[in-house]
mmCIF file of C-alpha atoms in Angstrom:
data_model
loop_
_atom_site.group_PDB
_atom_site.id
_atom_site.type_symbol
_atom_site.label_atom_id
_atom_site.label_comp_id
_atom_site.label_asym_id
_atom_site.label_seq_id
_atom_site.Cartn_x
_atom_site.Cartn_y
_atom_site.Cartn_z
ATOM 1 C CA UNK A 25 -32.710 46.948 82.842
ATOM 2 C CA UNK A 26 -32.465 47.423 79.088
ATOM 3 C CA UNK A 27 -29.249 45.391 78.898
ATOM 4 C CA UNK A 28 -30.792 42.479 80.784
ATOM 5 C CA UNK A 29 -33.878 42.576 78.570
ATOM 6 C CA UNK A 30 -31.709 42.408 75.455
ATOM 7 C CA UNK A 31 -29.785 39.439 76.858
ATOM 8 C CA UNK A 32 -33.050 37.667 77.700
ATOM 9 C CA UNK A 33 -34.265 38.252 74.135
ATOM 10 C CA UNK A 34 -30.968 36.949 72.758
ATOM 11 C CA UNK A 35 -31.219 33.791 74.857
ATOM 12 C CA UNK A 36 -34.808 33.195 73.757
ATOM 13 C CA UNK A 37 -33.992 33.796 70.085
ATOM 14 C CA UNK A 38 -30.983 31.487 70.256
ATOM 15 C CA UNK A 39 -32.998 28.648 71.760
ATOM 16 C CA UNK A 40 -35.587 29.055 68.988
ATOM 17 C CA UNK A 41 -33.021 28.799 66.162
ATOM 18 C CA UNK A 42 -32.434 25.607 64.211
ATOM 19 C CA UNK A 43 -29.124 24.211 65.414
ATOM 20 C CA UNK A 44 -26.857 21.513 64.086
ATOM 21 C CA UNK A 45 -23.412 20.100 64.651
ATOM 22 C CA UNK A 46 -21.792 21.876 61.689
ATOM 23 C CA UNK A 47 -21.636 25.530 60.775
ATOM 24 C CA UNK A 48 -22.806 24.730 57.225
ATOM 25 C CA UNK A 49 -26.032 23.245 58.541
ATOM 26 C CA UNK A 50 -26.466 26.065 61.028
ATOM 27 C CA UNK A 51 -26.443 28.632 58.240
ATOM 28 C CA UNK A 52 -28.509 26.532 55.870
ATOM 29 C CA UNK A 53 -31.829 27.459 54.302
ATOM 30 C CA UNK A 54 -33.467 30.692 55.353
ATOM 31 C CA UNK A 55 -30.840 31.406 57.975
ATOM 32 C CA UNK A 56 -28.225 31.575 55.224
ATOM 33 C CA UNK A 57 -30.241 34.261 53.446
ATOM 34 C CA UNK A 58 -30.641 36.210 56.671
ATOM 35 C CA UNK A 59 -26.923 35.913 57.477
ATOM 36 C CA UNK A 60 -25.978 37.101 53.988
ATOM 37 C CA UNK A 61 -28.332 40.065 54.118
ATOM 38 C CA UNK A 62 -27.373 41.134 57.638
ATOM 39 C CA UNK A 63 -23.635 40.825 57.040
ATOM 40 C CA UNK A 64 -23.135 41.893 53.440
ATOM 41 C CA UNK A 65 -26.134 44.097 52.790
ATOM 42 C CA UNK A 66 -26.329 46.217 55.926
ATOM 43 C CA UNK A 67 -24.728 49.188 54.198
ATOM 44 C CA UNK A 68 -21.706 48.897 56.490
ATOM 45 C CA UNK A 69 -19.963 45.564 55.929
ATOM 46 C CA UNK A 70 -20.394 45.620 52.183
ATOM 47 C CA UNK A 71 -18.860 49.079 52.076
ATOM 48 C CA UNK A 72 -15.482 47.556 52.967
ATOM 49 C CA UNK A 73 -15.601 44.822 50.324
ATOM 50 C CA UNK A 74 -13.377 46.023 47.490
ATOM 51 C CA UNK A 75 -14.326 47.458 45.043
ATOM 52 C CA UNK A 76 -17.888 48.110 46.229
ATOM 53 C CA UNK A 77 -16.911 50.781 48.725
ATOM 54 C CA UNK A 78 -15.356 52.847 45.957
ATOM 55 C CA UNK A 79 -18.533 52.783 43.877
ATOM 56 C CA UNK A 80 -21.015 54.353 46.277
ATOM 57 C CA UNK A 81 -21.174 55.983 49.717
ATOM 58 C CA UNK A 82 -22.432 53.985 52.679
ATOM 59 C CA UNK A 83 -26.167 53.547 53.080
ATOM 60 C CA UNK A 84 -27.780 56.609 54.695
ATOM 61 C CA UNK A 85 -24.280 58.033 55.252
ATOM 62 C CA UNK A 86 -23.854 55.779 58.310
ATOM 63 C CA UNK A 87 -20.067 55.571 58.046
ATOM 64 C CA UNK A 88 -19.730 59.306 57.587
ATOM 65 C CA UNK A 89 -21.919 59.955 60.627
ATOM 66 C CA UNK A 90 -19.879 57.661 62.844
ATOM 67 C CA UNK A 91 -16.621 59.143 61.528
ATOM 68 C CA UNK A 92 -17.886 62.603 62.480
ATOM 69 C CA UNK A 93 -18.465 61.409 66.055
ATOM 70 C CA UNK A 94 -14.923 60.001 66.245
ATOM 71 C CA UNK A 95 -13.477 63.177 64.760
ATOM 72 C CA UNK A 96 -15.152 65.294 67.455
ATOM 73 C CA UNK A 97 -13.994 63.016 70.280
ATOM 74 C CA UNK A 98 -11.476 64.308 72.875
ATOM 75 C CA UNK A 99 -8.869 61.873 71.555
ATOM 76 C CA UNK A 100 -8.900 63.378 68.040
ATOM 77 C CA UNK A 101 -10.200 66.901 68.552
ATOM 78 C CA UNK A 102 -6.768 68.469 69.064
ATOM 79 C CA UNK A 103 -4.795 66.181 66.773
ATOM 80 C CA UNK A 104 -2.505 68.084 64.424
ATOM 81 C CA UNK A 105 -1.371 66.493 61.166
ATOM 82 C CA UNK A 106 2.116 67.126 59.881
ATOM 83 C CA UNK A 107 5.456 65.530 59.174
ATOM 84 C CA UNK A 108 5.182 63.306 62.242
ATOM 85 C CA UNK A 109 1.621 62.282 61.463
ATOM 86 C CA UNK A 110 0.790 62.290 57.777
ATOM 87 C CA UNK A 111 -2.980 61.896 58.177
ATOM 88 C CA UNK A 112 -5.828 64.320 58.795
ATOM 89 C CA UNK A 113 -8.275 63.953 61.667
ATOM 90 C CA UNK A 114 -10.999 63.062 59.200
ATOM 91 C CA UNK A 115 -8.893 60.342 57.579
ATOM 92 C CA UNK A 116 -8.020 58.813 60.940
ATOM 93 C CA UNK A 117 -11.666 58.959 62.055
ATOM 94 C CA UNK A 118 -12.819 57.218 58.858
ATOM 95 C CA UNK A 119 -10.117 54.585 59.245
ATOM 96 C CA UNK A 120 -11.214 54.035 62.847
ATOM 97 C CA UNK A 121 -14.736 53.211 61.663
ATOM 98 C CA UNK A 122 -13.333 50.475 59.433
ATOM 99 C CA UNK A 123 -11.163 49.122 62.254
ATOM 100 C CA UNK A 124 -14.055 49.073 64.722
ATOM 101 C CA UNK A 125 -16.341 47.347 62.213
ATOM 102 C CA UNK A 126 -13.912 44.686 61.051
ATOM 103 C CA UNK A 127 -12.118 44.014 64.342
ATOM 104 C CA UNK A 128 -14.590 44.804 67.100
ATOM 105 C CA UNK A 129 -17.890 43.744 65.509
ATOM 106 C CA UNK A 130 -16.819 40.850 63.287
ATOM 107 C CA UNK A 131 -14.325 39.416 65.791
ATOM 108 C CA UNK A 132 -16.862 39.504 68.601
ATOM 109 C CA UNK A 133 -19.437 37.821 66.364
ATOM 110 C CA UNK A 134 -16.927 35.128 65.470
ATOM 111 C CA UNK A 135 -16.048 34.485 69.132
ATOM 112 C CA UNK A 136 -19.748 34.392 70.035
ATOM 113 C CA UNK A 137 -20.333 31.708 67.390
ATOM 114 C CA UNK A 138 -17.563 29.531 68.833
ATOM 115 C CA UNK A 139 -18.556 30.014 72.472
ATOM 116 C CA UNK A 140 -22.210 29.194 71.707
ATOM 117 C CA UNK A 141 -21.237 26.204 69.528
ATOM 118 C CA UNK A 142 -22.770 27.735 66.387
ATOM 119 C CA UNK A 143 -19.352 27.223 64.835
ATOM 120 C CA UNK A 144 -17.227 24.121 65.492
ATOM 121 C CA UNK A 145 -13.706 24.261 66.849
ATOM 122 C CA UNK A 146 -10.928 23.928 64.257
ATOM 123 C CA UNK A 147 -9.868 20.409 63.337
ATOM 124 C CA UNK A 148 -6.562 19.903 65.125
ATOM 125 C CA UNK A 149 -4.348 16.791 65.173
ATOM 126 C CA UNK A 150 -5.933 15.832 68.504
ATOM 127 C CA UNK A 151 -8.936 17.627 69.970
ATOM 128 C CA UNK A 152 -9.596 15.116 72.722
ATOM 129 C CA UNK A 153 -13.012 14.401 71.214
ATOM 130 C CA UNK A 154 -14.638 17.157 73.269
ATOM 131 C CA UNK A 155 -16.972 19.707 71.694
ATOM 132 C CA UNK A 156 -18.263 22.886 73.292
ATOM 133 C CA UNK A 157 -21.685 21.490 74.162
ATOM 134 C CA UNK A 158 -20.192 18.523 76.016
ATOM 135 C CA UNK A 159 -18.465 21.009 78.315
ATOM 136 C CA UNK A 160 -21.604 23.067 78.951
ATOM 137 C CA UNK A 161 -23.286 20.341 81.007
ATOM 138 C CA UNK A 162 -20.335 20.311 83.402
ATOM 139 C CA UNK A 163 -20.124 24.053 83.979
ATOM 140 C CA UNK A 164 -21.066 25.576 87.315
ATOM 141 C CA UNK A 165 -23.095 28.499 85.986
ATOM 142 C CA UNK A 166 -23.033 30.205 89.376
ATOM 143 C CA UNK A 167 -19.249 30.513 89.135
ATOM 144 C CA UNK A 168 -18.273 33.354 86.773
ATOM 145 C CA UNK A 169 -14.610 32.328 86.883
ATOM 146 C CA UNK A 170 -15.455 28.812 85.684
ATOM 147 C CA UNK A 171 -17.650 30.132 82.883
ATOM 148 C CA UNK A 172 -14.892 32.519 81.815
ATOM 149 C CA UNK A 173 -12.325 29.707 81.849
ATOM 150 C CA UNK A 174 -14.564 27.956 79.307
ATOM 151 C CA UNK A 175 -14.697 31.134 77.183
ATOM 152 C CA UNK A 176 -10.920 31.579 77.372
ATOM 153 C CA UNK A 177 -10.333 27.992 76.265
ATOM 154 C CA UNK A 178 -12.675 28.506 73.286
ATOM 155 C CA UNK A 179 -10.668 31.625 72.456
ATOM 156 C CA UNK A 180 -7.371 29.765 72.747
ATOM 157 C CA UNK A 181 -8.413 27.021 70.329
ATOM 158 C CA UNK A 182 -10.214 29.344 67.895
ATOM 159 C CA UNK A 183 -8.697 32.817 68.073
ATOM 160 C CA UNK A 184 -11.127 35.368 66.563
ATOM 161 C CA UNK A 185 -8.131 37.569 65.712
ATOM 162 C CA UNK A 186 -5.359 35.208 64.540
ATOM 163 C CA UNK A 187 -2.544 37.758 64.255
ATOM 164 C CA UNK A 188 -1.303 41.029 65.650
ATOM 165 C CA UNK A 189 1.583 43.146 64.428
ATOM 166 C CA UNK A 190 4.863 44.582 65.618
ATOM 167 C CA UNK A 191 7.219 47.066 63.965
ATOM 168 C CA UNK A 192 10.881 46.192 64.511
ATOM 169 C CA UNK A 193 12.731 48.932 66.391
ATOM 170 C CA UNK A 194 16.131 47.670 65.279
ATOM 171 C CA UNK A 195 17.565 45.286 62.664
ATOM 172 C CA UNK A 196 17.053 41.612 63.440
ATOM 173 C CA UNK A 197 17.880 38.198 62.058
ATOM 174 C CA UNK A 198 15.843 35.016 62.138
ATOM 175 C CA UNK A 199 16.006 31.533 60.663
ATOM 176 C CA UNK A 200 13.520 31.048 57.818
ATOM 177 C CA UNK A 201 13.272 27.832 55.839
ATOM 178 C CA UNK A 202 16.762 26.831 56.914
ATOM 179 C CA UNK A 203 18.325 30.166 55.936
ATOM 180 C CA UNK A 204 19.265 33.069 58.211
ATOM 181 C CA UNK A 205 17.478 36.213 57.053
ATOM 182 C CA UNK A 206 18.202 39.780 58.201
ATOM 183 C CA UNK A 207 15.591 42.555 58.237
ATOM 184 C CA UNK A 208 16.040 46.305 58.822
ATOM 185 C CA UNK A 209 14.551 48.482 61.518
ATOM 186 C CA UNK A 210 10.956 49.426 60.715
ATOM 187 C CA UNK A 211 10.050 46.037 59.277
ATOM 188 C CA UNK A 212 6.391 45.142 59.987
ATOM 189 C CA UNK A 213 6.171 41.721 61.623
ATOM 190 C CA UNK A 214 2.991 39.627 61.843
ATOM 191 C CA UNK A 215 2.707 37.751 65.138
ATOM 192 C CA UNK A 216 0.565 34.592 64.727
ATOM 193 C CA UNK A 217 -1.406 34.522 67.968
ATOM 194 C CA UNK A 218 -3.480 31.546 66.830
ATOM 195 C CA UNK A 219 -0.360 29.402 66.413
ATOM 196 C CA UNK A 220 1.181 30.519 69.701
ATOM 197 C CA UNK A 221 -2.058 29.654 71.507
ATOM 198 C CA UNK A 222 -1.663 25.987 70.522
ATOM 199 C CA UNK A 223 2.126 25.728 70.693
ATOM 200 C CA UNK A 224 2.945 22.390 72.392
ATOM 201 C CA UNK A 225 6.312 23.741 73.552
ATOM 202 C CA UNK A 226 4.418 26.063 75.907
ATOM 203 C CA UNK A 227 1.007 24.462 76.473
ATOM 204 C CA UNK A 228 2.252 20.887 76.592
ATOM 205 C CA UNK A 229 1.389 17.732 74.666
ATOM 206 C CA UNK A 230 -2.335 18.354 75.195
ATOM 207 C CA UNK A 231 -2.173 21.776 73.507
ATOM 208 C CA UNK A 232 -4.875 20.759 71.002
ATOM 209 C CA UNK A 233 -7.197 19.294 73.637
ATOM 210 C CA UNK A 234 -10.091 21.302 75.052
ATOM 211 C CA UNK A 235 -9.361 21.742 78.770
ATOM 212 C CA UNK A 236 -11.074 24.622 80.546
ATOM 213 C CA UNK A 237 -9.175 23.747 83.750
ATOM 214 C CA UNK A 238 -5.820 24.285 82.055
ATOM 215 C CA UNK A 239 -3.293 25.829 84.500
ATOM 216 C CA UNK A 240 -2.406 29.474 83.877
ATOM 217 C CA UNK A 241 -4.888 29.718 80.996
ATOM 218 C CA UNK A 242 -6.156 33.126 82.091
ATOM 219 C CA UNK A 243 -2.626 34.443 82.718
ATOM 220 C CA UNK A 244 -1.056 33.131 79.504
ATOM 221 C CA UNK A 245 -3.770 33.393 76.844
ATOM 222 C CA UNK A 246 -2.729 35.445 73.821
ATOM 223 C CA UNK A 247 -5.918 37.332 73.075
ATOM 224 C CA UNK A 248 -7.245 40.883 73.222
ATOM 225 C CA UNK A 249 -3.779 42.054 72.088
ATOM 226 C CA UNK A 250 -2.310 41.060 75.438
ATOM 227 C CA UNK A 251 -0.757 38.185 77.358
ATOM 228 C CA UNK A 252 -3.373 37.500 79.996
ATOM 229 C CA UNK A 253 -3.869 40.902 81.606
ATOM 230 C CA UNK A 254 -0.400 42.136 80.632
ATOM 231 C CA UNK A 255 0.057 44.406 77.627
ATOM 232 C CA UNK A 256 2.161 47.261 76.317
ATOM 233 C CA UNK A 257 -0.729 49.684 76.628
ATOM 234 C CA UNK A 258 -2.593 48.461 73.539
ATOM 235 C CA UNK A 259 -4.946 45.917 75.082
ATOM 236 C CA UNK A 260 -8.372 45.676 73.461
ATOM 237 C CA UNK A 261 -10.489 48.396 75.138
ATOM 238 C CA UNK A 262 -13.579 46.192 74.838
ATOM 239 C CA UNK A 263 -12.082 43.179 76.645
ATOM 240 C CA UNK A 264 -14.083 43.635 79.853
ATOM 241 C CA UNK A 265 -17.303 44.269 77.901
ATOM 242 C CA UNK A 266 -16.777 41.208 75.687
ATOM 243 C CA UNK A 267 -16.043 38.900 78.616
ATOM 244 C CA UNK A 268 -18.956 40.200 80.699
ATOM 245 C CA UNK A 269 -21.380 39.870 77.778
ATOM 246 C CA UNK A 270 -20.283 36.350 76.837
ATOM 247 C CA UNK A 271 -20.367 35.249 80.475
ATOM 248 C CA UNK A 272 -23.937 36.467 80.896
ATOM 249 C CA UNK A 273 -25.056 34.909 77.604
ATOM 250 C CA UNK A 274 -23.601 31.493 78.490
ATOM 251 C CA UNK A 275 -25.226 31.642 81.931
ATOM 252 C CA UNK A 276 -28.590 32.656 80.474
ATOM 253 C CA UNK A 277 -28.594 29.933 77.852
ATOM 254 C CA UNK A 278 -27.278 27.365 80.289
ATOM 255 C CA UNK A 279 -29.881 28.199 82.906
ATOM 256 C CA UNK A 280 -32.582 27.813 80.243
ATOM 257 C CA UNK A 281 -31.348 24.312 79.479
ATOM 258 C CA UNK A 282 -31.000 23.427 83.158
ATOM 259 C CA UNK A 283 -34.611 24.408 83.818
ATOM 260 C CA UNK A 284 -35.740 21.730 81.361
ATOM 261 C CA UNK A 285 -34.898 18.077 80.999
ATOM 262 C CA UNK A 286 -32.508 18.260 78.053
ATOM 263 C CA UNK A 287 -28.753 18.410 78.137
ATOM 264 C CA UNK A 288 -27.074 21.236 76.249
ATOM 265 C CA UNK A 289 -25.957 18.827 73.548
ATOM 266 C CA UNK A 290 -29.472 17.500 73.031
ATOM 267 C CA UNK A 291 -30.988 20.982 73.031
ATOM 268 C CA UNK A 292 -28.812 21.971 70.075
ATOM 269 C CA UNK A 293 -29.786 19.048 67.873
#
């Protein structure tokens, strides 16, 4: 199938890249130029870098074309603006393009880098001395659940989306810097998912240690705008696609290493 062919090409291209233990080395030399051009000069990403987006329309009208597709979608087609919704269909469609680009595309790329060890895990007080590649050699690539546990643990330690938001429905008080502060209803609140994912009071003393066998990891992970598979109806719509894609990529790359004589760690040097 076309999807399988693309994954095979991705695996082959990845194995041919120059790899190193640090992200700086990985994006060194010519790869740095390619990364800069593909990310900042694709006519899409650069459009959202203030103030460049205000100076010129997107290249080939790409953003406008995508916004038109969103505007004609069933979800927006019958939307009526007014006092309850002070935004036109076109404005919401254009905003959706920005959200999809910055959240869906960039966040997935970031998670892919961590899962494939192109980007190191954050430096925590205690990481257990285990990097991603050391875990690869122990994975049972025939077991999708085990591969996904590895992906979830990468996500826990390096959340691609570090925060989500909540709007207070009633006044509330909380202790801040030793002082009790009160906030009114309607206050936007940032919820630091990345901090909650490594909170020792929940995950235990080994919260900063990479452990893909961690109990209740799948059920308790704060990612995809949900707690495990539980959400308030706003779970990331691409969750299943992201997990399926990453699972297949890890299996493809891992099987390529297994067919040779190198370990995953050696193959990336």
